Amino acid sequence: DAKTTQPPSMDCAEGRAANLPCNHSTISGNEYVYWYRQIHSQGPQYIIHGLKNNETNEMASLIITEDRKSSTLILPHATLRDTAVYYCIVSLEYGNKLVFGAGTILRVKS
Amino acid sequence: GAVVSQHPSRVICKSGTSVKIECRSLDFQATTMFWYRQFPKKSLMLMATSNEGSKATYEQGVEKDKFLINHASLTLSTLTVTSAHPEDSSFYICSARGNLNSPLHFGNGTRLTVT
């Protein structure tokens, strides 16, 4: 699986958009970008995933660059409850294991 | 949908004893489940892949005789930490997917403390 690089931490003001970057320059053509988050002392929560098109769901938007070497997870209106560690993972889709990196600690502040 | 349940959520045991952790897929069948462990302020580390009806596949460095995995049905996988030591104290998390078109979902983890 391709490795990902994320900033170790970020701060965001409550109510503002949180933009979390991820670099995955060695991603292969059939690998997807997954985003999970982990709130303290809980299991990871699935957020969104995509291959090359931008994706949006009720939680977030995923913007993948045209060359697929990087992506950005966007939480449109961050709340205090969005404070968590966010993991960007690159993996083959379906049935494959997910290998977690260090992630980004997002702190949403009032 | 796609709920994964772990039990117990917390367990304290004495050194030398064995502890079993259950992982259940509540509303779907899972032919494959994954077991992770997580130390404080660290990321999740994949331990093994649990396959229904066959032997688990362990990641490099994970002792298969230490961490026994049984996946006897399509909704249940168990991880048994045998002869536990204080260094086995960790947060153990399982995950599973409902079908090939769904992402991996995780349980809420089991906090193991070995005294």
Tab-separated table of C-alpha atoms in Angstrom:
chain	number	residue	atom	x	y	z
A	1	ASP	CA	0.000	0.000	0.000
A	2	ALA	CA	1.150	3.502	-0.805
A	3	LYS	CA	2.307	5.642	2.075
A	4	THR	CA	0.642	8.881	3.002
A	5	THR	CA	1.971	12.055	4.565
A	6	GLN	CA	-0.171	14.254	6.767
A	7	PRO	CA	0.625	17.229	8.989
A	8	PRO	CA	0.822	16.106	12.622
A	9	SER	CA	-1.689	18.645	13.859
A	10	MET	CA	-4.026	21.439	12.815
A	11	ASP	CA	-6.302	23.917	14.532
A	12	CYS	CA	-9.627	25.129	13.223
A	13	ALA	CA	-12.141	27.653	14.531
A	14	GLU	CA	-15.584	26.344	15.304
A	15	GLY	CA	-17.993	26.979	12.443
A	16	ARG	CA	-15.241	27.380	9.873
A	17	ALA	CA	-14.228	24.858	7.255
A	18	ALA	CA	-11.481	22.432	8.197
A	19	ASN	CA	-9.224	21.475	5.303
A	20	LEU	CA	-7.022	18.490	6.011
A	21	PRO	CA	-4.315	17.743	3.423
A	22	CYS	CA	-2.790	14.405	2.547
A	23	ASN	CA	0.061	13.576	0.204
A	24	HIS	CA	0.152	10.186	-1.476
A	25	SER	CA	2.604	10.659	-4.325
A	26	THR	CA	3.218	6.926	-4.838
A	27	ILE	CA	-0.441	5.979	-5.193
A	28	SER	CA	-1.099	3.454	-7.923
A	29	GLY	CA	-3.893	3.576	-10.440
A	30	ASN	CA	-6.197	1.138	-8.679
A	31	GLU	CA	-5.736	2.432	-5.149
A	32	TYR	CA	-8.380	4.469	-3.387
A	33	VAL	CA	-8.014	7.262	-0.836
A	34	TYR	CA	-9.841	6.597	2.424
A	35	TRP	CA	-10.425	8.945	5.314
A	36	TYR	CA	-11.202	7.834	8.846
A	37	ARG	CA	-11.209	9.668	12.118
A	38	GLN	CA	-10.725	8.519	15.681
A	39	ILE	CA	-12.142	10.308	18.648
A	40	HIS	CA	-10.332	9.635	21.883
A	41	SER	CA	-10.766	6.087	23.212
A	42	GLN	CA	-13.084	5.024	20.410
A	43	GLY	CA	-12.661	2.957	17.271
A	44	PRO	CA	-12.024	4.723	13.957
A	45	GLN	CA	-15.039	6.089	12.132
A	46	TYR	CA	-15.322	5.933	8.355
A	47	ILE	CA	-15.731	9.327	6.726
A	48	ILE	CA	-15.373	9.066	2.969
A	49	HIS	CA	-13.347	7.497	0.187
A	50	GLY	CA	-12.689	8.085	-3.492
A	51	LEU	CA	-10.661	7.028	-6.503
A	52	LYS	CA	-10.190	10.092	-8.684
A	53	ASN	CA	-13.421	12.070	-8.715
A	54	ASN	CA	-14.297	14.425	-5.911
A	55	GLU	CA	-16.733	12.924	-3.438
A	56	THR	CA	-19.211	14.412	-0.996
A	57	ASN	CA	-21.407	12.901	1.678
A	58	GLU	CA	-23.217	14.109	4.752
A	59	MET	CA	-20.001	14.277	6.750
A	60	ALA	CA	-17.402	15.734	4.416
A	61	SER	CA	-16.048	16.374	0.949
A	62	LEU	CA	-13.004	14.757	-0.574
A	63	ILE	CA	-11.025	16.639	-3.180
A	64	ILE	CA	-8.460	14.592	-5.111
A	65	THR	CA	-5.974	16.340	-7.387
A	66	GLU	CA	-5.962	15.435	-11.039
A	67	ASP	CA	-2.636	13.607	-10.763
A	68	ARG	CA	-4.005	11.838	-7.630
A	69	LYS	CA	-0.831	12.557	-5.712
A	70	SER	CA	-2.631	14.467	-3.004
A	71	SER	CA	-6.066	15.023	-1.559
A	72	THR	CA	-7.911	17.248	0.883
A	73	LEU	CA	-10.654	16.324	3.289
A	74	ILE	CA	-13.029	19.187	3.923
A	75	LEU	CA	-15.307	19.438	6.934
A	76	PRO	CA	-17.492	22.349	5.830
A	77	HIS	CA	-18.557	23.648	9.243
A	78	ALA	CA	-16.361	22.225	11.953
A	79	THR	CA	-17.791	21.722	15.429
A	80	LEU	CA	-16.103	20.903	18.723
A	81	ARG	CA	-17.188	17.301	18.225
A	82	ASP	CA	-14.995	17.101	15.132
A	83	THR	CA	-11.895	17.246	17.305
A	84	ALA	CA	-10.185	13.934	16.541
A	85	VAL	CA	-7.273	12.259	14.807
A	86	TYR	CA	-7.894	12.103	11.069
A	87	TYR	CA	-6.290	9.336	9.059
A	88	CYS	CA	-5.720	9.373	5.323
A	89	ILE	CA	-5.156	5.863	3.991
A	90	VAL	CA	-4.441	4.604	0.518
A	91	SER	CA	-5.545	1.091	-0.257
A	92	LEU	CA	-6.952	-1.205	-2.840
A	93	GLU	CA	-10.704	-1.133	-2.588
A	94	TYR	CA	-12.815	-3.843	-1.043
A	95	GLY	CA	-11.593	-6.718	0.976
A	96	ASN	CA	-8.204	-5.228	1.572
A	97	LYS	CA	-6.689	-4.353	4.900
A	98	LEU	CA	-6.118	-0.745	5.890
A	99	VAL	CA	-2.706	0.345	7.151
A	100	PHE	CA	-2.858	3.427	9.345
A	101	GLY	CA	-0.236	6.162	9.441
A	102	ALA	CA	0.224	8.758	12.153
A	103	GLY	CA	-2.718	10.913	11.084
A	104	THR	CA	-3.506	14.568	11.791
A	105	ILE	CA	-4.753	15.742	15.161
A	106	LEU	CA	-7.478	18.274	14.402
A	107	ARG	CA	-8.389	20.589	17.249
A	108	VAL	CA	-11.556	22.580	16.763
A	109	LYS	CA	-11.600	25.586	19.049
A	110	SER	CA	-14.425	27.861	20.084
B	1	GLY	CA	-26.125	-0.340	9.162
B	2	ALA	CA	-22.645	-1.916	9.292
B	3	VAL	CA	-22.333	-2.008	13.073
B	4	VAL	CA	-19.353	-3.764	14.612
B	5	SER	CA	-19.549	-4.539	18.309
B	6	GLN	CA	-16.714	-5.472	20.637
B	7	HIS	CA	-16.900	-7.023	24.061
B	8	PRO	CA	-15.744	-6.300	26.655
B	9	SER	CA	-15.000	-2.614	26.329
B	10	ARG	CA	-12.587	-2.786	29.246
B	11	VAL	CA	-10.880	-5.684	30.978
B	12	ILE	CA	-8.304	-5.978	33.709
B	13	CYS	CA	-6.504	-9.256	34.202
B	14	LYS	CA	-3.548	-10.612	36.086
B	15	SER	CA	-0.260	-11.591	34.510
B	16	GLY	CA	-0.259	-15.132	33.239
B	17	THR	CA	-3.964	-15.360	32.593
B	18	SER	CA	-5.714	-15.377	29.227
B	19	VAL	CA	-8.262	-12.899	27.995
B	20	LYS	CA	-10.773	-13.318	25.174
B	21	ILE	CA	-12.099	-10.378	23.201
B	22	GLU	CA	-15.133	-10.773	20.964
B	23	CYS	CA	-15.873	-8.915	17.768
B	24	ARG	CA	-19.337	-9.199	16.257
B	25	SER	CA	-20.861	-7.855	13.088
B	26	LEU	CA	-24.392	-7.046	14.192
B	27	ASP	CA	-26.255	-6.443	10.969
B	28	PHE	CA	-24.139	-8.065	8.326
B	29	GLN	CA	-22.018	-11.105	7.644
B	30	ALA	CA	-18.270	-10.685	7.498
B	31	THR	CA	-16.042	-13.291	5.919
B	32	THR	CA	-13.025	-11.208	6.888
B	33	MET	CA	-12.301	-9.250	10.035
B	34	PHE	CA	-9.154	-7.379	11.008
B	35	TRP	CA	-7.571	-7.007	14.424
B	36	TYR	CA	-5.541	-3.944	15.425
B	37	ARG	CA	-3.804	-2.805	18.571
B	38	GLN	CA	-3.051	0.733	19.593
B	39	PHE	CA	-0.665	2.027	22.238
B	40	PRO	CA	-1.248	5.411	23.903
B	41	LYS	CA	-0.734	8.335	21.535
B	42	LYS	CA	0.200	5.981	18.737
B	43	SER	CA	-1.546	4.931	15.561
B	44	LEU	CA	-3.344	1.656	14.971
B	45	MET	CA	-1.139	-1.304	14.166
B	46	LEU	CA	-2.609	-4.162	12.162
B	47	MET	CA	-2.098	-7.457	13.958
B	48	ALA	CA	-3.890	-10.018	11.848
B	49	THR	CA	-6.555	-10.771	9.298
B	50	SER	CA	-9.255	-13.126	10.506
B	51	ASN	CA	-10.839	-15.332	7.873
B	52	GLU	CA	-14.046	-17.227	8.500
B	53	GLY	CA	-13.474	-20.947	8.460
B	54	SER	CA	-9.712	-20.782	7.991
B	55	LYS	CA	-6.547	-19.789	9.791
B	56	ALA	CA	-5.829	-16.167	10.491
B	57	THR	CA	-3.061	-14.342	8.671
B	58	TYR	CA	-0.698	-12.579	11.046
B	59	GLU	CA	1.392	-9.516	10.331
B	60	GLN	CA	5.126	-9.735	10.654
B	61	GLY	CA	6.256	-9.629	14.252
B	62	VAL	CA	2.919	-10.674	15.738
B	63	GLU	CA	3.114	-13.944	17.663
B	64	LYS	CA	0.350	-16.248	16.519
B	65	ASP	CA	0.621	-18.418	19.623
B	66	LYS	CA	0.330	-15.357	21.805
B	67	PHE	CA	-2.657	-13.842	20.038
B	68	LEU	CA	-5.067	-16.620	19.114
B	69	ILE	CA	-7.711	-15.685	16.597
B	70	ASN	CA	-10.808	-17.715	15.881
B	71	HIS	CA	-13.374	-16.779	13.256
B	72	ALA	CA	-15.900	-19.552	13.643
B	73	SER	CA	-18.892	-17.846	12.113
B	74	LEU	CA	-19.724	-15.086	9.676
B	75	THR	CA	-20.606	-12.736	12.515
B	76	LEU	CA	-18.047	-13.485	15.204
B	77	SER	CA	-14.284	-13.337	15.514
B	78	THR	CA	-12.426	-13.699	18.799
B	79	LEU	CA	-8.967	-12.635	19.859
B	80	THR	CA	-7.473	-14.415	22.849
B	81	VAL	CA	-4.423	-12.905	24.481
B	82	THR	CA	-2.722	-15.879	26.098
B	83	SER	CA	-0.461	-15.749	29.137
B	84	ALA	CA	-0.898	-12.014	29.311
B	85	HIS	CA	1.919	-9.761	30.461
B	86	PRO	CA	1.842	-6.081	31.399
B	87	GLU	CA	3.355	-5.192	28.014
B	88	ASP	CA	0.241	-6.634	26.360
B	89	SER	CA	-1.759	-3.825	27.920
B	90	SER	CA	-3.173	-1.933	24.983
B	91	PHE	CA	-6.281	-0.874	23.094
B	92	TYR	CA	-7.449	-3.700	20.808
B	93	ILE	CA	-9.778	-2.851	17.930
B	94	CYS	CA	-11.497	-5.054	15.381
B	95	SER	CA	-12.974	-4.160	12.025
B	96	ALA	CA	-15.100	-5.756	9.338
B	97	ARG	CA	-16.942	-4.925	6.147
B	98	GLY	CA	-20.406	-6.002	5.176
B	99	ASN	CA	-19.881	-6.638	1.524
B	100	LEU	CA	-17.469	-5.845	-1.233
B	101	ASN	CA	-19.153	-2.507	-1.853
B	102	SER	CA	-18.886	-1.167	1.673
B	103	PRO	CA	-15.964	0.373	3.549
B	104	LEU	CA	-14.339	-1.126	6.607
B	105	HIS	CA	-16.146	-0.417	9.872
B	106	PHE	CA	-14.572	-0.564	13.281
B	107	GLY	CA	-15.653	-1.643	16.719
B	108	ASN	CA	-15.241	0.682	19.679
B	109	GLY	CA	-12.244	-1.171	20.972
B	110	THR	CA	-11.288	-3.083	24.107
B	111	ARG	CA	-8.990	-1.548	26.679
B	112	LEU	CA	-6.871	-4.340	28.167
B	113	THR	CA	-4.882	-3.743	31.327
B	114	VAL	CA	-2.629	-6.509	32.591
B	115	THR	CA	-1.521	-6.135	36.202
